[in-house]
Amino acid sequence: MASSALSRIANLQRHFNPSNPTSKVEGLIKISPEVSEALTHGRPVVALESTIISHGMPYPQNLGTAKEVEAIVRENGAVPATIAILDGVPRIGLSMDELERLAKMGSKARKTARRDIAHVVATRGNGATTVSATMVFAFMVGIPIFVTGGIGGVHRYGESTMDISSDLTELGRTPIAVISAGVKSILDIARTLEYLETQGVCIAAYKTDEFPAFFTETSGYKAPCRVDSPEDCARLIDSNMNLGMNSGILVAVPIPKEYSASGNFIESAIQKALKEAREQNITGSAETPFLLGRVNELTGGASLASNIALVKNNACLGAQIAVSLAQLRENS
């Protein structure tokens, strides 16, 4: 099993960049001993992003949430691998000291998408990885499953601004399964789903026929396909990899019912936050943190509580899927 796992990792790395030998990739990236051992022996590993720590909430709430999410992954049988760049070194799996350092750093850490990786590394900077950057690093080392809150998408008025998250194109070219509560409801969900279709991304809703909308269980849009168990998800992911589709999978998980906010309540706050963002000329990578923060203020903290709840829910399911996938590969 160890040799087949290593072979699979090497193949993934060669596919990611054929001109880069595996040894060079390993020399650029630091993998924690716990994550390295799990990957070597084919045990389940779940990748976690770090932007939610640095830009998602204040210290020490961000540190507490990060620890709780990692604990949930472990409780469900998988190894958590929080990903970030510290002092120019991409790190797959952070120690408690590194987690705390990133949490205290907060927004001083650069919000790092795919386009930013080389610059953050070259300047020996500190970067908190977004969905796209986390997918890149997870793929480099052979982690097939990544848990986040919600992915980015086509921004409202995106038909005029062309503001489209790199998360979508990353899903179109990197075969990682992303477990999320759909796309952030501050975005244009209909256009995001259309863009993902264009990118050839498989979208599966979990235990529902309708695509979830982050803060709410429903969006009004039908999901292209449905999965009803971690085993279903594992078979889907395994088939995607074995067929060499070279594109990702989005498993969209509805927020737990008790945390689902009123659609009208959230939409009213979003519209007000969007108006303020336009008035203050807040665009690009600064827009999403501003909108999420402002919506949280306008909802009296309800949206942040929902955000934390859905991330934990996704972590639970993501770990269960990782365990099912490891078992499937063990028996194949």
CSV table of C-alpha atoms in Angstrom, one decimal:
chain,number,residue,atom,x,y,z
A,1,MET,CA,0.0,0.0,0.0
A,2,ALA,CA,2.8,2.4,0.8
A,3,SER,CA,4.5,2.0,-2.6
A,4,SER,CA,1.2,2.5,-4.5
A,5,ALA,CA,0.5,5.6,-2.4
A,6,LEU,CA,3.9,7.0,-3.2
A,7,SER,CA,3.5,6.1,-6.9
A,8,ARG,CA,0.2,7.9,-7.0
A,9,ILE,CA,1.7,11.0,-5.4
A,10,ALA,CA,4.6,11.0,-7.8
A,11,ASN,CA,2.2,10.7,-10.8
A,12,LEU,CA,0.1,13.6,-9.5
A,13,GLN,CA,3.2,15.8,-9.1
A,14,ARG,CA,4.5,14.9,-12.6
A,15,HIS,CA,1.1,15.7,-14.0
A,16,PHE,CA,1.0,19.1,-12.2
A,17,ASN,CA,4.3,20.2,-13.8
A,18,PRO,CA,6.1,17.7,-16.0
A,19,SER,CA,9.2,19.9,-16.2
A,20,ASN,CA,9.6,19.8,-12.5
A,21,PRO,CA,11.1,16.6,-10.9
A,22,THR,CA,9.4,15.4,-7.8
A,23,SER,CA,12.5,16.1,-5.8
A,24,LYS,CA,12.4,19.8,-6.7
A,25,VAL,CA,8.7,20.0,-5.6
A,26,GLU,CA,9.6,18.3,-2.3
A,27,GLY,CA,12.5,20.7,-1.8
A,28,LEU,CA,10.1,23.7,-2.1
A,29,ILE,CA,7.4,22.5,0.1
A,30,LYS,CA,7.4,21.5,3.8
A,31,ILE,CA,5.0,18.7,4.7
A,32,SER,CA,4.4,18.0,8.4
A,33,PRO,CA,5.5,14.6,9.7
A,34,GLU,CA,1.9,13.7,10.5
A,35,VAL,CA,0.7,14.5,7.0
A,36,SER,CA,3.7,12.9,5.3
A,37,GLU,CA,3.3,9.7,7.2
A,38,ALA,CA,-0.4,9.5,6.4
A,39,LEU,CA,0.2,10.1,2.7
A,40,THR,CA,3.0,7.6,2.5
A,41,HIS,CA,0.7,4.9,4.0
A,42,GLY,CA,-2.4,5.8,2.1
A,43,ARG,CA,-4.3,7.0,5.1
A,44,PRO,CA,-7.1,9.7,4.7
A,45,VAL,CA,-6.0,13.3,4.7
A,46,VAL,CA,-8.1,16.5,4.4
A,47,ALA,CA,-6.7,19.7,3.1
A,48,LEU,CA,-7.8,23.0,4.8
A,49,GLU,CA,-7.4,26.5,3.6
A,50,SER,CA,-5.9,29.3,5.8
A,51,THR,CA,-7.6,32.5,4.5
A,52,ILE,CA,-10.5,31.8,6.8
A,53,ILE,CA,-8.0,32.0,9.7
A,54,SER,CA,-6.2,35.2,8.6
A,55,HIS,CA,-9.1,37.1,7.0
A,56,GLY,CA,-12.3,35.4,8.1
A,57,MET,CA,-12.5,36.4,11.8
A,58,PRO,CA,-10.5,38.2,14.6
A,59,TYR,CA,-8.0,36.6,17.0
A,60,PRO,CA,-8.5,34.5,19.1
A,61,GLN,CA,-11.8,33.4,17.6
A,62,ASN,CA,-10.0,32.4,14.4
A,63,LEU,CA,-7.4,30.3,16.2
A,64,GLY,CA,-10.2,28.6,18.3
A,65,THR,CA,-12.2,27.8,15.1
A,66,ALA,CA,-9.1,26.5,13.3
A,67,LYS,CA,-8.3,24.1,16.1
A,68,GLU,CA,-12.0,23.0,16.3
A,69,VAL,CA,-12.1,22.2,12.6
A,70,GLU,CA,-8.9,20.2,12.8
A,71,ALA,CA,-10.2,18.3,15.8
A,72,ILE,CA,-13.4,17.5,13.9
A,73,VAL,CA,-11.4,16.1,11.0
A,74,ARG,CA,-9.4,13.9,13.4
A,75,GLU,CA,-12.5,12.7,15.3
A,76,ASN,CA,-13.9,11.5,12.0
A,77,GLY,CA,-10.8,9.4,11.1
A,78,ALA,CA,-8.7,11.7,8.9
A,79,VAL,CA,-5.6,13.8,9.2
A,80,PRO,CA,-6.0,17.6,8.8
A,81,ALA,CA,-3.6,19.4,6.6
A,82,THR,CA,-4.0,23.2,7.0
A,83,ILE,CA,-2.1,24.9,4.2
A,84,ALA,CA,-0.3,28.2,4.2
A,85,ILE,CA,3.0,29.9,3.2
A,86,LEU,CA,5.2,31.0,6.1
A,87,ASP,CA,8.5,32.8,5.5
A,88,GLY,CA,8.3,31.9,1.8
A,89,VAL,CA,7.8,28.2,2.4
A,90,PRO,CA,4.6,26.5,1.5
A,91,ARG,CA,3.6,24.3,4.4
A,92,ILE,CA,1.2,21.3,4.2
A,93,GLY,CA,0.0,20.8,7.8
A,94,LEU,CA,0.6,23.4,10.4
A,95,SER,CA,1.8,22.9,13.9
A,96,MET,CA,-0.1,24.5,16.8
A,97,ASP,CA,2.6,27.2,17.0
A,98,GLU,CA,2.3,27.9,13.3
A,99,LEU,CA,-1.5,28.0,13.5
A,100,GLU,CA,-1.3,30.5,16.3
A,101,ARG,CA,1.3,32.6,14.4
A,102,LEU,CA,-0.9,32.8,11.4
A,103,ALA,CA,-4.0,33.6,13.5
A,104,LYS,CA,-2.2,36.5,15.3
A,105,MET,CA,-0.8,37.7,11.9
A,106,GLY,CA,-4.4,38.1,10.6
A,107,SER,CA,-4.8,40.2,7.5
A,108,LYS,CA,-1.1,41.0,7.6
A,109,ALA,CA,-0.7,37.7,5.9
A,110,ARG,CA,-1.2,38.1,2.1
A,111,LYS,CA,-4.4,36.6,0.8
A,112,THR,CA,-2.8,34.2,-1.7
A,113,ALA,CA,-4.5,32.8,-4.8
A,114,ARG,CA,-2.8,30.8,-7.5
A,115,ARG,CA,-1.5,33.9,-9.2
A,116,ASP,CA,0.2,35.1,-6.0
A,117,ILE,CA,2.0,31.9,-5.0
A,118,ALA,CA,5.3,32.4,-6.8
A,119,HIS,CA,5.7,36.0,-5.6
A,120,VAL,CA,5.0,35.2,-2.0
A,121,VAL,CA,7.5,32.3,-2.1
A,122,ALA,CA,10.1,34.4,-4.0
A,123,THR,CA,9.9,37.3,-1.5
A,124,ARG,CA,9.9,34.9,1.5
A,125,GLY,CA,6.5,36.3,2.5
A,126,ASN,CA,3.6,35.0,4.5
A,127,GLY,CA,0.5,33.9,2.6
A,128,ALA,CA,-2.9,32.6,3.7
A,129,THR,CA,-4.1,30.3,0.9
A,130,THR,CA,-7.5,30.8,-0.8
A,131,VAL,CA,-9.4,28.0,-2.4
A,132,SER,CA,-7.4,28.1,-5.6
A,133,ALA,CA,-4.0,28.1,-3.9
A,134,THR,CA,-5.0,25.4,-1.5
A,135,MET,CA,-6.1,23.2,-4.4
A,136,VAL,CA,-2.7,23.8,-6.1
A,137,PHE,CA,-0.7,22.7,-3.1
A,138,ALA,CA,-3.1,19.8,-2.2
A,139,PHE,CA,-2.7,18.4,-5.7
A,140,MET,CA,1.1,18.8,-5.6
A,141,VAL,CA,1.4,16.5,-2.7
A,142,GLY,CA,-1.5,14.1,-3.5
A,143,ILE,CA,-4.3,15.1,-1.2
A,144,PRO,CA,-7.5,14.5,-3.1
A,145,ILE,CA,-10.0,16.2,-0.7
A,146,PHE,CA,-10.2,19.8,0.4
A,147,VAL,CA,-12.7,21.3,2.8
A,148,THR,CA,-13.7,24.9,2.9
A,149,GLY,CA,-16.7,27.1,3.8
A,150,GLY,CA,-17.8,28.3,0.4
A,151,ILE,CA,-15.9,28.8,-2.9
A,152,GLY,CA,-15.6,32.1,-4.8
A,153,GLY,CA,-17.5,32.7,-8.0
A,154,VAL,CA,-18.8,35.2,-10.4
A,155,HIS,CA,-19.5,38.4,-8.6
A,156,ARG,CA,-22.7,40.2,-8.9
A,157,TYR,CA,-22.5,42.6,-11.9
A,158,GLY,CA,-19.7,40.3,-13.1
A,159,GLU,CA,-21.0,40.6,-16.6
A,160,SER,CA,-19.7,44.2,-16.5
A,161,THR,CA,-16.8,44.0,-14.1
A,162,MET,CA,-15.5,40.6,-15.3
A,163,ASP,CA,-14.8,39.9,-11.6
A,164,ILE,CA,-14.6,36.1,-11.5
A,165,SER,CA,-12.9,34.1,-8.8
A,166,SER,CA,-9.9,32.0,-9.8
A,167,ASP,CA,-11.5,29.3,-7.7
A,168,LEU,CA,-13.7,28.4,-10.7
A,169,THR,CA,-10.9,28.0,-13.3
A,170,GLU,CA,-8.9,26.1,-10.7
A,171,LEU,CA,-11.8,23.6,-10.3
A,172,GLY,CA,-11.7,23.3,-14.1
A,173,ARG,CA,-8.1,22.2,-14.3
A,174,THR,CA,-7.2,20.6,-11.0
A,175,PRO,CA,-8.7,17.2,-10.0
A,176,ILE,CA,-9.4,18.0,-6.4
A,177,ALA,CA,-12.7,17.3,-4.6
A,178,VAL,CA,-13.8,20.5,-2.9
A,179,ILE,CA,-16.4,20.1,-0.1
A,180,SER,CA,-18.2,23.4,0.5
A,181,ALA,CA,-21.6,24.9,1.3
A,182,GLY,CA,-21.9,25.9,-2.3
A,183,VAL,CA,-20.8,29.4,-3.3
A,184,LYS,CA,-20.9,32.4,-1.1
A,185,SER,CA,-24.4,34.0,-1.4
A,186,ILE,CA,-22.8,37.5,-1.8
A,187,LEU,CA,-22.1,36.2,-5.4
A,188,ASP,CA,-24.1,35.6,-8.5
A,189,ILE,CA,-25.0,32.0,-8.1
A,190,ALA,CA,-26.7,31.4,-11.5
A,191,ARG,CA,-23.7,32.8,-13.4
A,192,THR,CA,-21.3,30.9,-11.2
A,193,LEU,CA,-23.1,27.6,-12.0
A,194,GLU,CA,-23.0,28.4,-15.7
A,195,TYR,CA,-19.2,29.2,-15.5
A,196,LEU,CA,-18.5,25.9,-13.7
A,197,GLU,CA,-20.4,24.1,-16.4
A,198,THR,CA,-18.2,25.8,-19.0
A,199,GLN,CA,-15.2,24.6,-17.1
A,200,GLY,CA,-16.4,21.0,-17.1
A,201,VAL,CA,-16.7,20.8,-13.3
A,202,CYS,CA,-18.8,18.0,-11.8
A,203,ILE,CA,-21.2,19.6,-9.2
A,204,ALA,CA,-22.9,17.2,-6.8
A,205,ALA,CA,-25.3,18.3,-4.1
A,206,TYR,CA,-25.3,16.3,-0.9
A,207,LYS,CA,-28.6,14.7,0.1
A,208,THR,CA,-30.5,17.3,-1.9
A,209,ASP,CA,-31.5,18.0,-5.5
A,210,GLU,CA,-31.0,21.8,-5.1
A,211,PHE,CA,-27.8,23.7,-5.0
A,212,PRO,CA,-27.2,25.2,-1.6
A,213,ALA,CA,-26.5,28.9,-1.1
A,214,PHE,CA,-24.0,29.1,1.7
A,215,PHE,CA,-26.1,30.8,4.4
A,216,THR,CA,-29.3,29.1,3.3
A,217,GLU,CA,-30.1,25.5,2.4
A,218,THR,CA,-31.6,26.4,-1.0
A,219,SER,CA,-30.8,28.7,-3.9
A,220,GLY,CA,-33.6,28.1,-6.3
A,221,TYR,CA,-31.2,26.3,-8.7
A,222,LYS,CA,-31.2,22.6,-9.4
A,223,ALA,CA,-27.9,20.7,-8.9
A,224,PRO,CA,-26.6,18.8,-11.9
A,225,CYS,CA,-26.3,15.6,-9.8
A,226,ARG,CA,-26.8,14.3,-6.3
A,227,VAL,CA,-24.9,12.2,-3.8
A,228,ASP,CA,-26.4,10.7,-0.6
A,229,SER,CA,-23.5,9.3,1.4
A,230,PRO,CA,-19.7,9.6,1.9
A,231,GLU,CA,-19.4,6.3,0.0
A,232,ASP,CA,-21.2,7.9,-3.0
A,233,CYS,CA,-18.8,10.8,-2.9
A,234,ALA,CA,-15.8,8.6,-2.7
A,235,ARG,CA,-16.9,6.6,-5.7
A,236,LEU,CA,-17.5,9.8,-7.6
A,237,ILE,CA,-14.0,11.1,-6.7
A,238,ASP,CA,-12.3,7.8,-7.5
A,239,SER,CA,-14.0,7.6,-10.9
A,240,ASN,CA,-13.0,11.2,-11.7
A,241,MET,CA,-9.4,10.4,-11.0
A,242,ASN,CA,-9.3,7.0,-12.7
A,243,LEU,CA,-10.8,8.5,-15.9
A,244,GLY,CA,-8.2,11.2,-15.9
A,245,MET,CA,-10.8,14.0,-16.2
A,246,ASN,CA,-8.2,16.5,-15.0
A,247,SER,CA,-11.0,18.7,-13.5
A,248,GLY,CA,-12.2,19.1,-10.0
A,249,ILE,CA,-15.4,18.1,-8.2
A,250,LEU,CA,-17.6,20.4,-6.1
A,251,VAL,CA,-19.6,18.6,-3.4
A,252,ALA,CA,-22.1,21.2,-2.2
A,253,VAL,CA,-23.4,20.6,1.3
A,254,PRO,CA,-26.4,22.5,2.7
A,255,ILE,CA,-25.8,24.4,5.9
A,256,PRO,CA,-27.2,22.6,9.0
A,257,LYS,CA,-30.9,23.5,9.2
A,258,GLU,CA,-30.6,25.1,12.6
A,259,TYR,CA,-28.1,27.6,11.3
A,260,SER,CA,-29.8,28.3,8.0
A,261,ALA,CA,-30.7,32.0,7.9
A,262,SER,CA,-33.7,33.6,6.4
A,263,GLY,CA,-33.0,34.2,2.7
A,264,ASN,CA,-34.7,37.6,2.7
A,265,PHE,CA,-32.8,38.7,5.9
A,266,ILE,CA,-29.5,37.7,4.4
A,267,GLU,CA,-30.3,39.1,0.9
A,268,SER,CA,-31.2,42.5,2.4
A,269,ALA,CA,-27.9,42.7,4.2
A,270,ILE,CA,-26.0,41.6,1.1
A,271,GLN,CA,-27.7,44.3,-1.0
A,272,LYS,CA,-26.8,47.0,1.5
A,273,ALA,CA,-23.2,45.7,1.7
A,274,LEU,CA,-22.9,45.7,-2.1
A,275,LYS,CA,-24.1,49.3,-2.3
A,276,GLU,CA,-21.5,50.3,0.3
A,277,ALA,CA,-18.7,48.5,-1.6
A,278,ARG,CA,-19.6,50.3,-4.8
A,279,GLU,CA,-19.7,53.7,-3.1
A,280,GLN,CA,-16.3,53.0,-1.5
A,281,ASN,CA,-14.9,51.6,-4.7
A,282,ILE,CA,-13.9,48.3,-3.0
A,283,THR,CA,-13.1,45.8,-5.7
A,284,GLY,CA,-10.9,42.7,-6.5
A,285,SER,CA,-9.6,40.6,-3.7
A,286,ALA,CA,-10.6,43.1,-1.0
A,287,GLU,CA,-14.3,42.9,-2.0
A,288,THR,CA,-15.2,39.5,-0.5
A,289,PRO,CA,-13.7,40.1,2.9
A,290,PHE,CA,-15.4,43.5,3.1
A,291,LEU,CA,-18.8,42.1,2.0
A,292,LEU,CA,-18.7,39.1,4.4
A,293,GLY,CA,-17.6,41.4,7.3
A,294,ARG,CA,-20.2,44.0,6.6
A,295,VAL,CA,-23.0,41.3,6.2
A,296,ASN,CA,-21.9,39.9,9.6
A,297,GLU,CA,-22.3,43.4,11.1
A,298,LEU,CA,-25.6,44.0,9.5
A,299,THR,CA,-27.0,40.6,10.7
A,300,GLY,CA,-25.7,41.2,14.3
A,301,GLY,CA,-23.1,38.4,14.1
A,302,ALA,CA,-25.6,35.8,12.8
A,303,SER,CA,-23.8,35.3,9.4
A,304,LEU,CA,-20.4,34.6,11.1
A,305,ALA,CA,-22.0,32.0,13.5
A,306,SER,CA,-23.5,30.4,10.4
A,307,ASN,CA,-20.2,30.5,8.6
A,308,ILE,CA,-18.4,28.7,11.4
A,309,ALA,CA,-21.2,26.1,11.7
A,310,LEU,CA,-21.1,25.2,8.0
A,311,VAL,CA,-17.3,25.0,8.0
A,312,LYS,CA,-17.5,22.5,10.9
A,313,ASN,CA,-20.2,20.5,9.1
A,314,ASN,CA,-18.2,20.4,5.9
A,315,ALA,CA,-15.1,19.2,7.9
A,316,CYS,CA,-17.1,16.4,9.3
A,317,LEU,CA,-18.3,15.2,6.0
A,318,GLY,CA,-15.0,15.8,4.2
A,319,ALA,CA,-13.2,13.6,6.7
A,320,GLN,CA,-15.8,10.8,6.3
A,321,ILE,CA,-15.4,11.1,2.5
A,322,ALA,CA,-11.6,10.9,2.9
A,323,VAL,CA,-12.0,7.7,5.0
A,324,SER,CA,-14.3,6.1,2.5
A,325,LEU,CA,-12.0,7.0,-0.4
A,326,ALA,CA,-9.0,5.5,1.4
A,327,GLN,CA,-11.0,2.3,2.1
A,328,LEU,CA,-12.1,2.2,-1.6
A,329,ARG,CA,-8.5,2.5,-2.8
A,330,GLU,CA,-7.3,0.0,-0.2
A,331,ASN,CA,-9.7,-2.6,-1.6
A,332,SER,CA,-9.1,-1.9,-5.2
